[in-house]
């Protein structure tokens, strides 16, 4: 390399190269600059320090700038993707700066001139296309928050798959919408960071937030950007967009243009998402219900992992999107259920279609890479194989729309799209079939991806090359006999090309032989001496020339195929979308059959009637652990049933949380278009789902558990409507008993009287059951337990009625608390309860003789234990043998007491 970073004279400032670097860096100040030098991307100054630490690579020095050492580190170009991945994951953004002219060109301008360089791409989390930088089964969304006046809109695009949507959003719903979309990067006008209501929300996005100047969100410019993107003079064909929507979508397109340096990805037609099209589920509810990931951030253990049986990456992304966005439109949901029902009923067809799908590569992502010029022959191969799989599926679905059979629902739309998509891409598919080799390589660099027979000229140069190779092979035999050295070999490497190789000992022989005139010495290395001949050089030259010609032809053909792919891009996208949706319907059908899920009835009523519902994840976990069957439970919050709010009491570990969650998950599954883990389900559309489960700390955001609990409860009580489903699990637990009870009490009243939502409220405050007499829509249920000799067995059954106590001490005992602690706890509890029964003010803990002698209370404790045992006897249920045992047991107990 002729370029030097170090200035000749440290006091005169920068070398031309450093000057170029500093100029490019200044224009990309927010990015780590990957500055191409030969086979490396080099980073300098602060960038180098940051990258070396993040990548755990060596930090070196190279020359001086203004008298200071220049810090430097570098990554090899061929391995750059893996370093990019690490940097993006750690929240960095990278500007990739390439040499855009041949170094020889620069030299011609003068020995000191610098190779021209340009930033060819900005790598940000929301604009990735490489498989190595993406998760195959998860979307990679870039979202823009647009604003016009006081109206907001969110645009979302998955550049790696071509999806592009926009929708208006109320300021209060922005957080929930962002939680639904779960974007990797969010663009927002920087001035919103000064907005009191929005700032915390935007700041919480952390490194995913990209603030941009407000000018980028101009709605007029946005409209222009969209027209340019779709090459139309008016957007009317796409729908009517509000100014906020144009602001959001336009900012997003502008950002893609900026980061891709003008190469716009093939985005699908911008689809407008009507407000309230999806069940509203806020971030806290999503986390609590562990819909697409668990509280600890893993996919395993989530609802998604439990129900995902898709066999393609596109299908997996579609399923994940659907689970995150359950629908609110009855007809749309029914169309999804129809497809699942139909496939559930046709086992053979289902299995065979799923086999075809397994062979379908990721068309959407291959297409996205090709559209921004980062695709390779393997991506063309993915399109070809994807179309083949689609063809096989379409053929099997020809008779699917049989009027005598149950409706195929959305599967019929997918079938129709496959058919039209395949018709439109037929010629392209044929070209690929004829021109592309069976297993195309990743890049075009080394050629060999165009099949023989596809191009006469290519075949000719290849034949020439092969001919020359054959001649070279025959040369070896000839040279051996001519030189009388049978150990002579003809070899090839990247530096020398073809050469003749001998060991030093044989080389002497060669040079002594009569043919020594023929062999020109080229190189001596430790173990070998290398020669060439005129003949060999000529042949090698011919081979190299042929290879160059062949590569040029192959590249030309690649470009033509790529252009063809772009020309039918919309049809390819359509095929990809149809395959993904079919995959989802088939996968859900498979799940429904195997796990005995039932088709829910969905309508506009206010019903919520689940017969023998199960928790899909807990059920699967129990089965995996061979831990016994899951106990199904009914839940009926329907208006007609007169009990839209259930108060669920019962000891810890009895299954309250499981029961609550399972009903929320059933609602999500039903409205996303799946069958549900129940025998029967009737659900009137749920507009919003709220859940407050457990007491998760949110220390990262500096709020105490209780504060979090109250913030979330407030959101529910402020927003839930009669159409909502509310799950409240032990709220008020985070504070002192009285406070907590009071808050829980008031919340139940509000939910019942004001929100009038369908709701489940689990609590360990059995005092709350007193509300049943005052609130007419409130029903008390409890988790059944069976008790015997101080031990309790959880039956996990929901029954009418209320728990009369919390059994916390029983659980403590089960958990292995020392016997002395358990006994003492029982004493304290009894003292507290005695205080209450006597209608005296509740005994305060510090009134108890905590530090008094241990013995005095023991007698009293024993006597109460005996009374307890007597109280727990159910005479009608005792067999004669059990009754006799009991007498002995009670007698023994009383003797122990004395
Ligand atoms: P709670 O909220 O009342 O403390 P959980 O709902 O957390 O109880 O349930 C505790 C455990 O009991 C669960 O982890 C699960 O293993 C088991 N469990 C809960 N419900 C059922 C059920 N319906 N059938 C079988 N096991 C259950
Ligand atoms: Mg619980």
Short mmCIF file of N, CA and C in Angstrom, two decimals, residues 689-829:
data_model
loop_
_atom_site.label_atom_id
_atom_site.label_comp_id
_atom_site.label_asym_id
_atom_site.label_seq_id
_atom_site.Cartn_x
_atom_site.Cartn_y
_atom_site.Cartn_z
N UNK A 689 -56.46 -5.37 26.13
CA UNK A 689 -56.16 -6.37 27.15
C UNK A 689 -55.19 -5.74 28.14
N UNK A 690 -55.52 -5.86 29.41
CA UNK A 690 -54.63 -5.31 30.43
C UNK A 690 -54.24 -6.40 31.40
N UNK A 691 -53.00 -6.38 31.80
CA UNK A 691 -52.64 -7.34 32.80
C UNK A 691 -51.60 -6.76 33.71
N UNK A 692 -51.79 -7.00 34.96
CA UNK A 692 -50.78 -6.61 35.94
C UNK A 692 -50.53 -7.89 36.73
N UNK A 693 -49.45 -8.53 36.44
CA UNK A 693 -49.19 -9.82 37.07
C UNK A 693 -47.88 -9.78 37.82
N UNK A 694 -47.92 -10.25 39.03
CA UNK A 694 -46.68 -10.35 39.80
C UNK A 694 -46.17 -8.99 40.20
N UNK A 695 -45.04 -8.94 40.84
CA UNK A 695 -44.48 -7.69 41.27
C UNK A 695 -43.07 -7.58 40.73
N UNK A 696 -42.97 -7.29 39.44
CA UNK A 696 -41.65 -7.24 38.81
C UNK A 696 -40.98 -5.91 39.13
N UNK A 697 -39.75 -5.96 39.48
CA UNK A 697 -39.00 -4.73 39.73
C UNK A 697 -38.63 -4.10 38.41
N UNK A 698 -38.64 -2.80 38.39
CA UNK A 698 -38.25 -2.10 37.18
C UNK A 698 -37.15 -1.13 37.58
N UNK A 699 -36.13 -1.69 38.24
CA UNK A 699 -35.10 -0.83 38.79
C UNK A 699 -34.34 -0.10 37.70
N UNK A 700 -34.29 -0.72 36.53
CA UNK A 700 -33.54 -0.10 35.43
C UNK A 700 -34.08 1.29 35.15
N UNK A 701 -35.38 1.47 35.32
CA UNK A 701 -35.95 2.78 35.04
C UNK A 701 -36.15 3.58 36.33
N UNK A 702 -35.55 3.07 37.38
CA UNK A 702 -35.52 3.83 38.62
C UNK A 702 -36.86 3.98 39.32
N UNK A 703 -37.72 2.98 39.17
CA UNK A 703 -38.99 3.07 39.87
C UNK A 703 -39.10 1.87 40.80
N UNK A 704 -39.63 2.08 41.95
CA UNK A 704 -39.76 0.96 42.87
C UNK A 704 -40.86 0.04 42.38
N UNK A 705 -40.83 -1.16 42.87
CA UNK A 705 -41.84 -2.14 42.50
C UNK A 705 -43.25 -1.60 42.70
N UNK A 706 -43.43 -0.98 43.84
CA UNK A 706 -44.78 -0.55 44.15
C UNK A 706 -45.20 0.60 43.25
N UNK A 707 -44.26 1.47 42.97
CA UNK A 707 -44.56 2.58 42.07
C UNK A 707 -44.97 2.04 40.70
N UNK A 708 -44.22 1.06 40.21
CA UNK A 708 -44.53 0.45 38.93
C UNK A 708 -45.94 -0.13 38.96
N UNK A 709 -46.20 -0.83 40.04
CA UNK A 709 -47.50 -1.48 40.18
C UNK A 709 -48.62 -0.45 40.11
N UNK A 710 -48.42 0.67 40.78
CA UNK A 710 -49.47 1.69 40.83
C UNK A 710 -49.60 2.41 39.48
N UNK A 711 -48.46 2.67 38.82
CA UNK A 711 -48.50 3.32 37.51
C UNK A 711 -49.31 2.44 36.54
N UNK A 712 -49.04 1.17 36.59
CA UNK A 712 -49.73 0.26 35.67
C UNK A 712 -51.20 0.10 36.03
N UNK A 713 -51.48 0.06 37.31
CA UNK A 713 -52.87 -0.06 37.73
C UNK A 713 -53.64 1.19 37.31
N UNK A 714 -52.98 2.34 37.47
CA UNK A 714 -53.62 3.59 37.07
C UNK A 714 -53.97 3.55 35.58
N UNK A 715 -53.03 3.05 34.77
CA UNK A 715 -53.27 2.98 33.32
C UNK A 715 -54.51 2.14 33.05
N UNK A 716 -54.64 1.07 33.78
CA UNK A 716 -55.79 0.18 33.55
C UNK A 716 -57.09 0.86 33.96
N UNK A 717 -57.10 1.42 35.16
CA UNK A 717 -58.34 2.01 35.65
C UNK A 717 -58.74 3.23 34.82
N UNK A 718 -57.76 3.87 34.19
CA UNK A 718 -58.08 5.03 33.35
C UNK A 718 -58.54 4.65 31.96
N UNK A 719 -58.14 3.50 31.49
CA UNK A 719 -58.37 3.19 30.08
C UNK A 719 -59.31 2.05 29.77
N UNK A 720 -59.49 1.12 30.69
CA UNK A 720 -60.27 -0.08 30.37
C UNK A 720 -61.71 0.30 30.06
N UNK A 721 -62.27 -0.34 29.04
CA UNK A 721 -63.67 -0.11 28.70
C UNK A 721 -64.43 -1.41 28.94
N UNK A 722 -65.69 -1.36 28.63
CA UNK A 722 -66.57 -2.50 28.82
C UNK A 722 -66.15 -3.63 27.86
N UNK A 723 -65.45 -3.28 26.77
CA UNK A 723 -64.96 -4.25 25.81
C UNK A 723 -63.62 -4.86 26.21
N UNK A 724 -63.03 -4.31 27.27
CA UNK A 724 -61.67 -4.75 27.61
C UNK A 724 -61.69 -6.01 28.46
N UNK A 725 -60.54 -6.65 28.50
CA UNK A 725 -60.34 -7.78 29.40
C UNK A 725 -59.21 -7.39 30.33
N UNK A 726 -59.47 -7.50 31.64
CA UNK A 726 -58.50 -7.03 32.61
C UNK A 726 -58.10 -8.17 33.54
N UNK A 727 -56.81 -8.31 33.71
CA UNK A 727 -56.27 -9.34 34.59
C UNK A 727 -55.45 -8.64 35.66
N UNK A 728 -55.90 -8.68 36.89
CA UNK A 728 -55.13 -8.06 37.96
C UNK A 728 -54.71 -9.13 38.95
N UNK A 729 -53.43 -9.28 39.10
CA UNK A 729 -52.93 -10.36 39.94
C UNK A 729 -52.24 -9.79 41.17
N UNK A 730 -52.91 -9.91 42.29
CA UNK A 730 -52.32 -9.49 43.56
C UNK A 730 -51.84 -8.06 43.55
N UNK A 731 -52.69 -7.13 43.08
CA UNK A 731 -52.22 -5.76 43.17
C UNK A 731 -52.34 -5.30 44.61
N UNK A 732 -51.49 -4.38 44.99
CA UNK A 732 -51.45 -3.90 46.36
C UNK A 732 -50.50 -4.71 47.21
N UNK A 733 -49.90 -5.72 46.62
CA UNK A 733 -49.02 -6.57 47.41
C UNK A 733 -47.74 -5.85 47.81
N UNK A 734 -47.41 -4.83 47.03
CA UNK A 734 -46.12 -4.18 47.23
C UNK A 734 -46.06 -3.21 48.38
N UNK A 735 -47.12 -3.07 49.15
CA UNK A 735 -47.05 -2.10 50.25
C UNK A 735 -47.59 -2.74 51.53
N UNK A 736 -47.73 -1.94 52.57
CA UNK A 736 -48.18 -2.47 53.85
C UNK A 736 -49.59 -3.05 53.73
N UNK A 737 -49.93 -3.94 54.61
CA UNK A 737 -51.19 -4.66 54.52
C UNK A 737 -52.41 -3.75 54.35
N UNK A 738 -52.51 -2.75 55.22
CA UNK A 738 -53.72 -1.92 55.16
C UNK A 738 -53.80 -1.12 53.88
N UNK A 739 -52.68 -0.46 53.57
CA UNK A 739 -52.59 0.28 52.31
C UNK A 739 -53.02 -0.60 51.15
N UNK A 740 -52.39 -1.74 51.10
CA UNK A 740 -52.57 -2.65 49.96
C UNK A 740 -54.00 -3.10 49.86
N UNK A 741 -54.56 -3.47 50.99
CA UNK A 741 -55.94 -3.92 51.00
C UNK A 741 -56.86 -2.78 50.55
N UNK A 742 -56.57 -1.60 51.06
CA UNK A 742 -57.42 -0.45 50.72
C UNK A 742 -57.37 -0.17 49.22
N UNK A 743 -56.15 -0.22 48.66
CA UNK A 743 -56.00 0.07 47.23
C UNK A 743 -56.70 -1.01 46.40
N UNK A 744 -56.51 -2.26 46.79
CA UNK A 744 -57.14 -3.36 46.07
C UNK A 744 -58.66 -3.22 46.12
N UNK A 745 -59.14 -2.87 47.28
CA UNK A 745 -60.58 -2.71 47.50
C UNK A 745 -61.15 -1.64 46.57
N UNK A 746 -60.52 -0.48 46.59
CA UNK A 746 -61.00 0.63 45.77
C UNK A 746 -60.89 0.30 44.27
N UNK A 747 -59.83 -0.43 43.92
CA UNK A 747 -59.65 -0.78 42.52
C UNK A 747 -60.76 -1.72 42.04
N UNK A 748 -61.10 -2.68 42.85
CA UNK A 748 -62.18 -3.60 42.47
C UNK A 748 -63.48 -2.81 42.27
N UNK A 749 -63.76 -1.90 43.17
CA UNK A 749 -64.99 -1.11 43.05
C UNK A 749 -65.00 -0.31 41.75
N UNK A 750 -63.87 0.30 41.46
CA UNK A 750 -63.78 1.13 40.25
C UNK A 750 -63.96 0.28 39.00
N UNK A 751 -63.27 -0.86 38.99
CA UNK A 751 -63.38 -1.76 37.84
C UNK A 751 -64.82 -2.20 37.64
N UNK A 752 -65.47 -2.47 38.73
CA UNK A 752 -66.83 -2.98 38.68
C UNK A 752 -67.83 -1.91 38.26
N UNK A 753 -67.69 -0.75 38.86
CA UNK A 753 -68.71 0.28 38.64
C UNK A 753 -68.40 1.16 37.43
N UNK A 754 -67.13 1.51 37.23
CA UNK A 754 -66.80 2.50 36.21
C UNK A 754 -66.32 1.85 34.91
N UNK A 755 -65.29 1.02 34.99
CA UNK A 755 -64.76 0.43 33.77
C UNK A 755 -65.74 -0.60 33.20
N UNK A 756 -66.35 -1.34 34.07
CA UNK A 756 -67.30 -2.39 33.69
C UNK A 756 -66.68 -3.40 32.74
N UNK A 757 -65.37 -3.55 32.83
CA UNK A 757 -64.67 -4.49 31.96
C UNK A 757 -64.87 -5.92 32.47
N UNK A 758 -64.68 -6.86 31.56
CA UNK A 758 -64.59 -8.25 31.98
C UNK A 758 -63.26 -8.39 32.69
N UNK A 759 -63.28 -8.94 33.90
CA UNK A 759 -62.03 -8.89 34.67
C UNK A 759 -61.86 -10.07 35.61
N UNK A 760 -60.61 -10.41 35.81
CA UNK A 760 -60.23 -11.42 36.81
C UNK A 760 -59.30 -10.73 37.79
N UNK A 761 -59.57 -10.92 39.06
CA UNK A 761 -58.81 -10.21 40.07
C UNK A 761 -58.36 -11.23 41.10
N UNK A 762 -57.09 -11.55 41.10
CA UNK A 762 -56.60 -12.52 42.08
C UNK A 762 -56.04 -11.78 43.27
N UNK A 763 -56.31 -12.28 44.43
CA UNK A 763 -55.83 -11.58 45.61
C UNK A 763 -55.61 -12.56 46.76
N UNK A 764 -54.66 -12.20 47.62
CA UNK A 764 -54.53 -13.01 48.83
C UNK A 764 -55.26 -12.32 49.98
N UNK A 765 -55.86 -11.15 49.69
CA UNK A 765 -56.68 -10.49 50.73
C UNK A 765 -58.06 -11.11 50.72
N UNK A 766 -58.27 -12.16 51.51
CA UNK A 766 -59.60 -12.78 51.42
C UNK A 766 -60.67 -11.87 51.96
N UNK A 767 -60.24 -10.77 52.68
CA UNK A 767 -61.22 -9.77 53.15
C UNK A 767 -62.03 -9.20 51.98
N UNK A 768 -61.44 -9.16 50.82
CA UNK A 768 -62.09 -8.55 49.67
C UNK A 768 -63.38 -9.27 49.28
N UNK A 769 -63.48 -10.53 49.67
CA UNK A 769 -64.66 -11.28 49.26
C UNK A 769 -65.92 -10.67 49.85
N UNK A 770 -65.77 -9.85 50.90
CA UNK A 770 -66.93 -9.18 51.48
C UNK A 770 -67.62 -8.28 50.46
N UNK A 771 -66.86 -7.85 49.44
CA UNK A 771 -67.43 -6.97 48.41
C UNK A 771 -68.53 -7.66 47.62
N UNK A 772 -68.53 -8.98 47.63
CA UNK A 772 -69.50 -9.72 46.81
C UNK A 772 -70.92 -9.34 47.16
N UNK A 773 -71.17 -9.01 48.41
CA UNK A 773 -72.54 -8.71 48.80
C UNK A 773 -72.98 -7.35 48.26
N UNK A 774 -72.03 -6.48 47.95
CA UNK A 774 -72.40 -5.14 47.50
C UNK A 774 -72.33 -4.97 45.99
N UNK A 775 -71.41 -5.69 45.33
CA UNK A 775 -71.21 -5.50 43.90
C UNK A 775 -71.89 -6.64 43.15
N UNK A 776 -72.96 -6.30 42.41
CA UNK A 776 -73.82 -7.36 41.89
C UNK A 776 -73.16 -8.19 40.78
N UNK A 777 -72.16 -7.62 40.08
CA UNK A 777 -71.53 -8.38 38.99
C UNK A 777 -70.27 -9.09 39.45
N UNK A 778 -70.05 -9.10 40.75
CA UNK A 778 -68.82 -9.70 41.27
C UNK A 778 -69.09 -11.13 41.74
N UNK A 779 -68.24 -12.04 41.31
CA UNK A 779 -68.38 -13.43 41.78
C UNK A 779 -67.09 -13.83 42.47
N UNK A 780 -67.22 -14.62 43.52
CA UNK A 780 -66.03 -15.10 44.23
C UNK A 780 -65.75 -16.54 43.83
N UNK A 781 -64.53 -16.77 43.42
CA UNK A 781 -64.11 -18.15 43.18
C UNK A 781 -62.82 -18.37 43.95
N UNK A 782 -62.52 -19.62 44.16
CA UNK A 782 -61.31 -19.93 44.91
C UNK A 782 -60.65 -21.17 44.34
N UNK A 783 -59.37 -21.27 44.55
CA UNK A 783 -58.64 -22.43 44.08
C UNK A 783 -58.78 -23.52 45.14
N UNK A 784 -59.30 -24.63 44.76
CA UNK A 784 -59.55 -25.69 45.76
C UNK A 784 -58.25 -26.31 46.24
N UNK A 785 -58.23 -26.56 47.53
CA UNK A 785 -57.11 -27.30 48.09
C UNK A 785 -57.69 -28.38 48.98
N UNK A 786 -56.99 -29.47 49.13
CA UNK A 786 -57.45 -30.44 50.10
C UNK A 786 -56.42 -30.47 51.22
N UNK A 787 -56.93 -30.61 52.43
CA UNK A 787 -56.08 -30.46 53.59
C UNK A 787 -56.12 -31.71 54.42
N UNK A 788 -54.99 -32.08 54.93
CA UNK A 788 -55.00 -33.23 55.82
C UNK A 788 -53.78 -33.14 56.71
N UNK A 789 -53.93 -33.26 57.99
CA UNK A 789 -52.79 -33.25 58.89
C UNK A 789 -51.81 -32.12 58.62
N UNK A 790 -52.32 -30.91 58.55
CA UNK A 790 -51.39 -29.81 58.37
C UNK A 790 -50.73 -29.76 57.00
N UNK A 791 -51.02 -30.69 56.14
CA UNK A 791 -50.46 -30.55 54.81
C UNK A 791 -51.60 -30.20 53.86
N UNK A 792 -51.25 -29.44 52.82
CA UNK A 792 -52.29 -29.11 51.87
C UNK A 792 -51.87 -29.61 50.48
N UNK A 793 -52.89 -30.04 49.75
CA UNK A 793 -52.62 -30.48 48.38
C UNK A 793 -53.38 -29.55 47.46
N UNK A 794 -52.66 -28.98 46.46
CA UNK A 794 -53.32 -28.07 45.53
C UNK A 794 -54.02 -28.86 44.44
N UNK A 795 -55.30 -28.61 44.28
CA UNK A 795 -56.05 -29.34 43.25
C UNK A 795 -56.09 -28.56 41.93
N UNK A 796 -55.68 -27.29 41.98
CA UNK A 796 -55.66 -26.42 40.79
C UNK A 796 -57.05 -26.30 40.14
N UNK A 797 -58.06 -26.45 40.98
CA UNK A 797 -59.42 -26.39 40.46
C UNK A 797 -60.07 -25.10 40.91
N UNK A 798 -60.73 -24.41 39.99
CA UNK A 798 -61.44 -23.19 40.34
C UNK A 798 -62.86 -23.57 40.77
N UNK A 799 -63.26 -23.14 41.97
CA UNK A 799 -64.59 -23.47 42.45
C UNK A 799 -65.26 -22.21 42.97
N UNK A 800 -66.58 -22.21 43.03
CA UNK A 800 -67.30 -21.08 43.60
C UNK A 800 -66.92 -20.93 45.06
N UNK A 801 -66.88 -19.72 45.53
CA UNK A 801 -66.62 -19.52 46.94
C UNK A 801 -65.34 -18.74 47.18
N UNK A 802 -64.97 -18.65 48.44
CA UNK A 802 -63.80 -17.86 48.79
C UNK A 802 -62.90 -18.65 49.72
N UNK A 803 -61.63 -18.39 49.64
CA UNK A 803 -60.70 -19.02 50.58
C UNK A 803 -60.89 -18.34 51.91
N UNK A 804 -60.81 -19.09 52.99
CA UNK A 804 -60.99 -18.43 54.28
C UNK A 804 -59.66 -18.00 54.86
N UNK A 805 -58.59 -18.42 54.30
CA UNK A 805 -57.30 -17.94 54.77
C UNK A 805 -56.25 -18.11 53.68
N UNK A 806 -55.03 -17.65 53.99
CA UNK A 806 -54.04 -17.56 52.93
C UNK A 806 -53.11 -18.76 52.82
N UNK A 807 -53.01 -19.51 53.84
CA UNK A 807 -52.15 -20.71 53.81
C UNK A 807 -50.68 -20.39 53.58
N UNK A 808 -50.33 -19.11 53.78
CA UNK A 808 -48.93 -18.74 53.50
C UNK A 808 -47.98 -19.57 54.33
N UNK A 809 -48.38 -19.83 55.57
CA UNK A 809 -47.48 -20.56 56.47
C UNK A 809 -47.31 -22.01 56.01
N UNK A 810 -48.39 -22.55 55.44
CA UNK A 810 -48.28 -23.91 54.91
C UNK A 810 -47.25 -23.96 53.79
N UNK A 811 -47.32 -22.94 52.96
CA UNK A 811 -46.39 -22.92 51.84
C UNK A 811 -44.96 -22.74 52.35
N UNK A 812 -44.81 -21.88 53.37
CA UNK A 812 -43.48 -21.67 53.95
C UNK A 812 -42.92 -22.99 54.46
N UNK A 813 -43.80 -23.76 55.05
CA UNK A 813 -43.38 -25.05 55.59
C UNK A 813 -42.97 -25.99 54.46
N UNK A 814 -43.78 -26.00 53.40
CA UNK A 814 -43.44 -26.83 52.24
C UNK A 814 -42.09 -26.43 51.66
N UNK A 815 -41.82 -25.14 51.74
CA UNK A 815 -40.59 -24.64 51.15
C UNK A 815 -39.37 -24.95 52.02
N UNK A 816 -39.63 -25.50 53.22
CA UNK A 816 -38.50 -25.92 54.04
C UNK A 816 -38.00 -24.88 55.02
N UNK A 817 -38.86 -23.91 55.39
CA UNK A 817 -38.46 -22.98 56.44
C UNK A 817 -38.24 -23.78 57.72
N UNK A 818 -37.25 -23.42 58.55
CA UNK A 818 -36.99 -24.20 59.77
C UNK A 818 -38.27 -24.33 60.61
N UNK A 819 -38.44 -25.49 61.24
CA UNK A 819 -39.66 -25.78 62.00
C UNK A 819 -39.94 -24.69 63.03
N UNK A 820 -38.89 -24.20 63.70
CA UNK A 820 -39.10 -23.19 64.74
C UNK A 820 -39.70 -21.91 64.16
N UNK A 821 -39.27 -21.57 62.97
CA UNK A 821 -39.78 -20.35 62.34
C UNK A 821 -41.25 -20.55 61.97
N UNK A 822 -41.57 -21.71 61.44
CA UNK A 822 -42.95 -21.99 61.05
C UNK A 822 -43.86 -21.93 62.27
N UNK A 823 -43.40 -22.53 63.35
CA UNK A 823 -44.21 -22.58 64.57
C UNK A 823 -44.44 -21.17 65.11
N UNK A 824 -43.37 -20.39 65.11
CA UNK A 824 -43.47 -19.02 65.60
C UNK A 824 -44.42 -18.21 64.72
N UNK A 825 -44.34 -18.43 63.44
CA UNK A 825 -45.22 -17.71 62.52
C UNK A 825 -46.68 -18.04 62.81
N UNK A 826 -46.91 -19.29 63.13
CA UNK A 826 -48.29 -19.69 63.45
C UNK A 826 -48.79 -18.95 64.69
N UNK A 827 -47.90 -18.82 65.67
CA UNK A 827 -48.28 -18.10 66.89
C UNK A 827 -48.62 -16.65 66.60
N UNK A 828 -47.75 -16.03 65.80
CA UNK A 828 -47.96 -14.62 65.48
C UNK A 828 -49.29 -14.45 64.75
N UNK A 829 -49.53 -15.34 63.80
CA UNK A 829 -50.75 -15.25 63.00
C UNK A 829 -51.97 -15.35 63.90
#
